[in-house]
Coordinates of N, CA, C and O in Angstrom, one line a residue:
X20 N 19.2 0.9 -18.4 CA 18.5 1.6 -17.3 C 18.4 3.1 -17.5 O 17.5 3.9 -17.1
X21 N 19.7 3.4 -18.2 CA 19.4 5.4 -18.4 C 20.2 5.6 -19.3 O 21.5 5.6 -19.1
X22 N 19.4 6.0 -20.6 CA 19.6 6.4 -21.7 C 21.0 7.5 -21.6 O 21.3 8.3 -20.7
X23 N 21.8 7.4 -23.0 CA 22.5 8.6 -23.1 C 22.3 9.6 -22.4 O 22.9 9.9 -21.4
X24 N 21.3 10.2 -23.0 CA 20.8 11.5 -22.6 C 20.6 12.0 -21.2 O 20.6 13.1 -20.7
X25 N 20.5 10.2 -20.7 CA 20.4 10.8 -18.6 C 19.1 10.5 -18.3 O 18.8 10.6 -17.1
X26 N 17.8 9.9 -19.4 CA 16.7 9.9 -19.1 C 16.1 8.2 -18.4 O 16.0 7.2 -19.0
X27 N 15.9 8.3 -17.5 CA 16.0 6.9 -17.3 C 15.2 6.4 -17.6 O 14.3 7.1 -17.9
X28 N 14.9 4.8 -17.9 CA 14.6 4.1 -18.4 C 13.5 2.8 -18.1 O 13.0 1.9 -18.7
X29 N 13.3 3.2 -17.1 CA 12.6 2.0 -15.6 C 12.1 3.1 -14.7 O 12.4 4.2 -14.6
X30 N 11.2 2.3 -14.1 CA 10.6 2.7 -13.0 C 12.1 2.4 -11.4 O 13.1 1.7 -11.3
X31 N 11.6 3.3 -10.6 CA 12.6 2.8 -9.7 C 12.4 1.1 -9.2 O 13.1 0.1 -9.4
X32 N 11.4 1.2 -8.6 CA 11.2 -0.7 -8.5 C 11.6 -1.4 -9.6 O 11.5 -2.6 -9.4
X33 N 12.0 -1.1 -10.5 CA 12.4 -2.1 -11.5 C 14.0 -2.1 -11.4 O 14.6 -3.2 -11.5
X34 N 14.5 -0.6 -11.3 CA 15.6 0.1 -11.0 C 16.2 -1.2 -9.7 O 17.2 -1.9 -10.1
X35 N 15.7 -1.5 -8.6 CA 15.7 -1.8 -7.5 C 16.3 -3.4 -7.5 O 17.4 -3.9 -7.1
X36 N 15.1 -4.0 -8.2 CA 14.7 -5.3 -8.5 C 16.1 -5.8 -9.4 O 16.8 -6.8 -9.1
X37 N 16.5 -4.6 -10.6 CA 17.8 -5.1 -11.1 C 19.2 -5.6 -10.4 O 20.0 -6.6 -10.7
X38 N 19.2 -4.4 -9.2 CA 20.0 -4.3 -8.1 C 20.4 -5.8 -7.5 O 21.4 -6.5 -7.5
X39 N 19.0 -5.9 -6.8 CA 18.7 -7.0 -6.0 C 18.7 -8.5 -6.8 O 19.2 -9.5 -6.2
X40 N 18.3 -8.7 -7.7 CA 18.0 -10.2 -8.6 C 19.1 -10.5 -9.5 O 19.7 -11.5 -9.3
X41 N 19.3 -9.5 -10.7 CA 20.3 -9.8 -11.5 C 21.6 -9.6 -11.6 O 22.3 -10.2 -12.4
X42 N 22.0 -8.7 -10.8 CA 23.3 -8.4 -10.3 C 24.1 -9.7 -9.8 O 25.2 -10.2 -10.2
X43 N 23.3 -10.3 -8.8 CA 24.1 -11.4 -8.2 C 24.2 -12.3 -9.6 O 25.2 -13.0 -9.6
X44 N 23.7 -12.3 -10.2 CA 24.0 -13.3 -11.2 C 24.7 -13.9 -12.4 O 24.9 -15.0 -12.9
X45 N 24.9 -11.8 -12.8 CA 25.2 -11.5 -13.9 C 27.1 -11.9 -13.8 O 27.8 -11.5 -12.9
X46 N 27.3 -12.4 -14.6 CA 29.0 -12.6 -14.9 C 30.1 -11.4 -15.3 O 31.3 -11.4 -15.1
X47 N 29.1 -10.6 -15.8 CA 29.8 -9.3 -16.2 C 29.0 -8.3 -16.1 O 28.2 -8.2 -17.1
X48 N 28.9 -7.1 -15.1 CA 28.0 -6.1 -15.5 C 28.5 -4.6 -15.8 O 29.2 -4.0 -15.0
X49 N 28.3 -4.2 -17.0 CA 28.6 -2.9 -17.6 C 27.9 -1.4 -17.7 O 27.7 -0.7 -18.6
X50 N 27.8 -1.3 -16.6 CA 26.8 0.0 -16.0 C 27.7 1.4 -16.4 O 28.8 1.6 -16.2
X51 N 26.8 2.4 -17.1 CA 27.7 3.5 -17.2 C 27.4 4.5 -16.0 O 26.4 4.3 -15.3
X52 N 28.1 5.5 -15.9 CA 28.1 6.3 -14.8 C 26.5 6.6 -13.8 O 26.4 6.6 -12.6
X53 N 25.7 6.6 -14.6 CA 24.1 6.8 -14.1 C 23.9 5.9 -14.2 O 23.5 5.7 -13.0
X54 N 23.7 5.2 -14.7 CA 23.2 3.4 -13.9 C 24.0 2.7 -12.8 O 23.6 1.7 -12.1
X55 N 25.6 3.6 -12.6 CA 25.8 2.7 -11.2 C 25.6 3.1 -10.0 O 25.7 2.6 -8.9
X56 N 25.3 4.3 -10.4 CA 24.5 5.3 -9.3 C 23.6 5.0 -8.6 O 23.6 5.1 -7.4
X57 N 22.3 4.4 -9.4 CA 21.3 3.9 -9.2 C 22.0 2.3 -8.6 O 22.4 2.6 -7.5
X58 N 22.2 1.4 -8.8 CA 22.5 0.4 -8.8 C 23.5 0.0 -7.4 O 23.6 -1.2 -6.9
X59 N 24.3 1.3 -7.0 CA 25.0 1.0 -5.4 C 25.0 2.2 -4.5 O 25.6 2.3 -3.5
X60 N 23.9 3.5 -5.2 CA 22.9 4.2 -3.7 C 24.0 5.0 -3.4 O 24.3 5.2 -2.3
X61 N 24.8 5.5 -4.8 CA 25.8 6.5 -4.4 C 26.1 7.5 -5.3 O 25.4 7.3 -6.3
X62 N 26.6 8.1 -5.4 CA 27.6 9.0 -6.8 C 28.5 8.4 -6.9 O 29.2 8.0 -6.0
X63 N 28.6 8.3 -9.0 CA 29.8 8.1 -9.6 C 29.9 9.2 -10.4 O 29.3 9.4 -11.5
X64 N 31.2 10.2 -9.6 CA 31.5 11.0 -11.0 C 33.2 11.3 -11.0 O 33.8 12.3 -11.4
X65 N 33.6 10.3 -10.6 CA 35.1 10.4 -10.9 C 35.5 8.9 -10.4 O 34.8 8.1 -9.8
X66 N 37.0 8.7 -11.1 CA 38.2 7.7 -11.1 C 37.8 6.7 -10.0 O 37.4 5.6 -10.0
X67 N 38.1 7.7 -8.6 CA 37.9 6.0 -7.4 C 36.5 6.4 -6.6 O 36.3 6.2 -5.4
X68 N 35.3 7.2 -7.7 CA 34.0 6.5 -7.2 C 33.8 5.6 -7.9 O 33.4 4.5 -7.4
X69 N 34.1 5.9 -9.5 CA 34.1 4.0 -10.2 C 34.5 3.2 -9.8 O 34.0 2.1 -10.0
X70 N 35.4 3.3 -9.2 CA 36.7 2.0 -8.7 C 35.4 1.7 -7.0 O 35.5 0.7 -6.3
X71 N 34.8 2.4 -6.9 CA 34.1 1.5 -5.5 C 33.1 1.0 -5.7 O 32.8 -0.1 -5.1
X72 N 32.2 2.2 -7.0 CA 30.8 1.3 -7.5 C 31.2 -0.3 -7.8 O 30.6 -1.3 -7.5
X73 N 32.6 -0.1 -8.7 CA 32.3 -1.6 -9.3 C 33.1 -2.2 -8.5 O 33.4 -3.2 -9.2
X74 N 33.6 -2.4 -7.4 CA 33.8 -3.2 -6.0 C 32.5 -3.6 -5.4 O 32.4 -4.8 -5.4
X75 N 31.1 -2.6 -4.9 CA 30.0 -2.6 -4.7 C 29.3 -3.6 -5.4 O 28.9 -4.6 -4.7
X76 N 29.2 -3.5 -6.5 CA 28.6 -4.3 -7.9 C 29.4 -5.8 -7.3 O 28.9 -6.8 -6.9
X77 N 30.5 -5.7 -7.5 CA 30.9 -7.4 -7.0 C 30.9 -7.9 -6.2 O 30.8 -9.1 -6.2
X78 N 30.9 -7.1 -4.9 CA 30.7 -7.2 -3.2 C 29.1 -7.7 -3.5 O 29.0 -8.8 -3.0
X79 N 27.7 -7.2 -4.3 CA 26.7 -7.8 -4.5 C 26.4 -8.7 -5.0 O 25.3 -9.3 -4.8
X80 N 27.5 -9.1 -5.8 CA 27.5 -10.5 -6.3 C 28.1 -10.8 -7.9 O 28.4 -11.9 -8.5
X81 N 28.1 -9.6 -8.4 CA 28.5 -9.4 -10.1 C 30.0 -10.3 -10.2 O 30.9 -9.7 -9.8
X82 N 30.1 -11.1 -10.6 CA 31.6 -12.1 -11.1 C 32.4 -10.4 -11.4 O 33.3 -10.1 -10.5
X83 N 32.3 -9.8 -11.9 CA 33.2 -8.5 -12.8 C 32.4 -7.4 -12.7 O 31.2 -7.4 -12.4
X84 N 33.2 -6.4 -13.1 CA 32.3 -5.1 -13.3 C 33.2 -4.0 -14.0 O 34.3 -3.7 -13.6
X85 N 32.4 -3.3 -15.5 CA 33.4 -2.4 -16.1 C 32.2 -1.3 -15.7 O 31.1 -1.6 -15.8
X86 N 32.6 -0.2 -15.2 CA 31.9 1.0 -14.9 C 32.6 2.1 -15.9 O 33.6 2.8 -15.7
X87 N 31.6 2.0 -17.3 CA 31.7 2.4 -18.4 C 31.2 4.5 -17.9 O 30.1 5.1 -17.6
X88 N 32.6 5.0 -18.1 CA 32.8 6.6 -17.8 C 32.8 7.2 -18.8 O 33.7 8.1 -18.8
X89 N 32.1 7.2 -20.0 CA 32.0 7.8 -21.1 C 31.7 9.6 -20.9 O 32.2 10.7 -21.2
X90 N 31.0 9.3 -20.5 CA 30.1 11.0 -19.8 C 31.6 11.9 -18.6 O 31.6 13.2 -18.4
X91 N 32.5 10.8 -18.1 CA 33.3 11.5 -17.1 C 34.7 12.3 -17.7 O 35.2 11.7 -18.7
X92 N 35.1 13.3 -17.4 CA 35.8 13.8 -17.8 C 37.0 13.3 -17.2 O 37.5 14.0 -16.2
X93 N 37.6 12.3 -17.6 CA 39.1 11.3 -17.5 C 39.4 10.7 -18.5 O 38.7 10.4 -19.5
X94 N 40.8 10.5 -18.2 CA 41.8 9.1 -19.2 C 42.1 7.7 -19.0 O 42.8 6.8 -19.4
X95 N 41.0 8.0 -17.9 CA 41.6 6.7 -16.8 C 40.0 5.3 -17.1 O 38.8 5.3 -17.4
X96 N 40.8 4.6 -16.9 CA 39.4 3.6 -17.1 C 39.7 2.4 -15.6 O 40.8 2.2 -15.2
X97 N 38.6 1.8 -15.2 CA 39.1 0.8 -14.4 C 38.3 -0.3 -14.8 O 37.5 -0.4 -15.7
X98 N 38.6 -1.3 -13.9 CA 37.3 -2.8 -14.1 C 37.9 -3.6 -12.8 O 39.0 -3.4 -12.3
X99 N 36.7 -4.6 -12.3 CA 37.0 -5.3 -11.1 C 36.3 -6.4 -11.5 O 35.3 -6.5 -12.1
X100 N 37.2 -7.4 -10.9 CA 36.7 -8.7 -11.1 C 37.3 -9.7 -9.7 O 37.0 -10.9 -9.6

């Protein structure tokens, strides 16, 4: 959904549509910082906004969720399932 670089990748309806359709379905979803942004309608830029996106992400239906913080400046990594 959004490149390294930050450039996204989709139109927002499609952005939306991901949200809405394949999330519930997906068994594992691995969204990095700007894709979960888009994907639970909030900021992620630190430790326990990841820890809520990917609560969010499974509260929508995702079985798990690693909210990949490559871009965040931490040591810390989390996942929810």
């Amino acid at each position: 959904m959004v490149a390294t670089s930050g450039d996204r990748l989709l139109r927002p309806d499609a952005e939306q549509r991901i949200a809405r359709r394949l999330v519930p379905l997906a068994t594992l979803v691995t969204p990095n910082l700007d894709e979960a942004r888009i994907l639970v309608a909030h900021d992620v830029r630190t430790v326990d906004e990841m820890e809520r996106a990917g609560r969010a992400l499974v509260k929508n239906g995702a079985r798990a969720a690693l909210v990949k913080g490559g871009h965040l400046d931490a040591t810390e990594s989390w996942t929810c399932s």
